[in-house]
Structures are given as structure tokens and as C-alpha cells.
Amino acid sequence: MEDITTISEHDLLTGGLNRQGLIHNVRRIVINSSDAEQFALLFFNIKDFKAINELLGVDGGDNVLRYFNKRLVESSMHPYVVSRIEADHFVCLIRQEALDYDELARLCQINLSEANKKYNGYARCGIYLIDSGKRMKNAHVAFCFFHLFGSEN
């Protein structure tokens, strides 16, 4: 028998985590944190992604998703978790103390060239703060995921 957990929690396009991987890892990290640790979930949505696919083609659009995922992973905010949860939506888990609004502004600007075409766009970012010291770890995460992703998990 093979353990397919790793496979089932990864996004084939970016190589990073998918929604299931995000939920599993965020729960584990937050539940096992000390009372003093505070986290933030960053929700990114690449705007007008349909236009990206029209301009650059599907392969170009896929490259944009991989590029954006890599930028999040390599961010100076040192995310614990980076996940593409669906289409052009990404989520990161970071420590609240690492939250850097200048870095967020930089990450949300997308300027790249693909196949002799230039794309200048942006992503929007929402922030959800998790305070593990309130001992409402599961409730905070469950509430967040229920309202932002639906009730399937």
C-alpha cells in the first residue's frame, strides 16, 4: 500500500500545496503552536486572470500561476504554508510579526514577459488574523475556511 496523502495534498500545476494540503498543514501548525504565537492567513486573488489566459494562452497563464506561487514561497515574510486553493487563488500562512505591507504591495504587482508579450497586472490580498493564545484555534480556522471556501471541509 502507498500513502497517497502527499499526492492528494499537492497541486500538480505549481508543485505546492492544494486546498487539502493547506487545511491539513494550517491546522497542524496552529494547533501545535504556543499560546504566544499569532498567525495570519493571506488570501491572494490574481485579478482578471481570464485576460491573462487570452493574452498569453493557457500555457502562459499556467506559467503566471507557477511564477506567482514561487514569489509567495520566496517572500521575505517566510510563509509556513503556501497553497493554490483553486484557479488563481492562493493562501499563505505567516507569523503576524512577519506581516510586511510593503512586501504585500510588491507581491501583488505582477509584471512579466511571456512569449514576447508583456503583462502588467495585480493580485488582491485579504488578511485573516489567527490568535492562537485565545485557545480558539480550531474555531478560528474552521470559521475562516467555512466562510471563505465553503462548507465542504
mmCIF file of N, CA, C and O in Angstrom, residues 20 34 40-41 48 52 64 73 78 82-84 92 107-108 117 124:
data_model
loop_
_atom_site.group_PDB
_atom_site.id
_atom_site.type_symbol
_atom_site.label_atom_id
_atom_site.label_comp_id
_atom_site.label_asym_id
_atom_site.label_seq_id
_atom_site.Cartn_x
_atom_site.Cartn_y
_atom_site.Cartn_z
ATOM 1 N N GLN A 20 -6.557 20.950 0.228
ATOM 2 C CA GLN A 20 -6.475 19.927 1.269
ATOM 3 C C GLN A 20 -5.163 20.027 2.030
ATOM 4 O O GLN A 20 -5.128 19.908 3.249
ATOM 5 N N SER A 34 2.540 27.584 20.341
ATOM 6 C CA SER A 34 2.489 28.032 21.731
ATOM 7 C C SER A 34 1.396 29.096 21.876
ATOM 8 O O SER A 34 0.918 29.659 20.890
ATOM 9 N N ALA A 40 -1.207 34.803 10.595
ATOM 10 C CA ALA A 40 -2.077 35.495 9.647
ATOM 11 C C ALA A 40 -2.203 34.619 8.407
ATOM 12 O O ALA A 40 -1.222 34.027 7.950
ATOM 13 N N LEU A 41 -3.412 34.515 7.906
ATOM 14 C CA LEU A 41 -3.655 33.872 6.615
ATOM 15 C C LEU A 41 -3.799 34.986 5.592
ATOM 16 O O LEU A 41 -4.582 35.915 5.785
ATOM 17 N N ASP A 48 -8.438 39.517 -13.022
ATOM 18 C CA ASP A 48 -8.617 39.387 -14.473
ATOM 19 C C ASP A 48 -7.783 38.260 -15.068
ATOM 20 O O ASP A 48 -7.160 38.415 -16.121
ATOM 21 N N ILE A 52 -5.444 37.189 -18.746
ATOM 22 C CA ILE A 52 -4.088 36.642 -18.829
ATOM 23 C C ILE A 52 -4.073 35.441 -19.766
ATOM 24 O O ILE A 52 -3.203 35.333 -20.635
ATOM 25 N N VAL A 64 2.193 31.955 -15.303
ATOM 26 C CA VAL A 64 1.920 33.040 -14.363
ATOM 27 C C VAL A 64 1.592 32.461 -12.992
ATOM 28 O O VAL A 64 2.087 32.951 -11.962
ATOM 29 N N VAL A 73 6.313 31.750 -2.117
ATOM 30 C CA VAL A 73 7.204 30.847 -1.375
ATOM 31 C C VAL A 73 8.487 31.561 -0.970
ATOM 32 O O VAL A 73 8.981 31.402 0.149
ATOM 33 N N HIS A 78 8.516 34.849 4.837
ATOM 34 C CA HIS A 78 8.815 33.453 5.194
ATOM 35 C C HIS A 78 7.567 32.647 5.566
ATOM 36 O O HIS A 78 7.400 32.224 6.703
ATOM 37 N N VAL A 82 2.222 27.752 1.699
ATOM 38 C CA VAL A 82 1.737 28.449 0.507
ATOM 39 C C VAL A 82 0.913 27.440 -0.264
ATOM 40 O O VAL A 82 1.344 26.309 -0.474
ATOM 41 N N SER A 83 -0.272 27.856 -0.689
ATOM 42 C CA SER A 83 -1.171 26.938 -1.374
ATOM 43 C C SER A 83 -1.941 27.644 -2.476
ATOM 44 O O SER A 83 -2.382 28.782 -2.304
ATOM 45 N N ARG A 84 -2.081 26.944 -3.603
ATOM 46 C CA ARG A 84 -3.040 27.404 -4.619
ATOM 47 C C ARG A 84 -4.301 26.616 -4.337
ATOM 48 O O ARG A 84 -4.362 25.404 -4.550
ATOM 49 N N CYS A 92 -1.471 31.938 2.020
ATOM 50 C CA CYS A 92 -0.221 31.758 2.758
ATOM 51 C C CYS A 92 -0.511 31.843 4.251
ATOM 52 O O CYS A 92 -1.348 32.634 4.668
ATOM 53 N N LEU A 107 4.330 41.980 -3.785
ATOM 54 C CA LEU A 107 3.831 40.690 -4.242
ATOM 55 C C LEU A 107 2.583 40.832 -5.109
ATOM 56 O O LEU A 107 2.366 40.039 -6.021
ATOM 57 N N CYS A 108 1.765 41.823 -4.807
ATOM 58 C CA CYS A 108 0.506 41.996 -5.538
ATOM 59 C C CYS A 108 0.697 42.622 -6.916
ATOM 60 O O CYS A 108 -0.217 42.583 -7.735
ATOM 61 N N LYS A 117 5.314 38.879 -25.067
ATOM 62 C CA LYS A 117 4.152 39.667 -24.647
ATOM 63 C C LYS A 117 4.388 40.084 -23.204
ATOM 64 O O LYS A 117 4.887 39.313 -22.399
ATOM 65 N N ARG A 124 -5.151 40.857 -5.575
ATOM 66 C CA ARG A 124 -5.708 41.447 -4.358
ATOM 67 C C ARG A 124 -5.345 40.532 -3.199
ATOM 68 O O ARG A 124 -5.200 39.338 -3.369
#
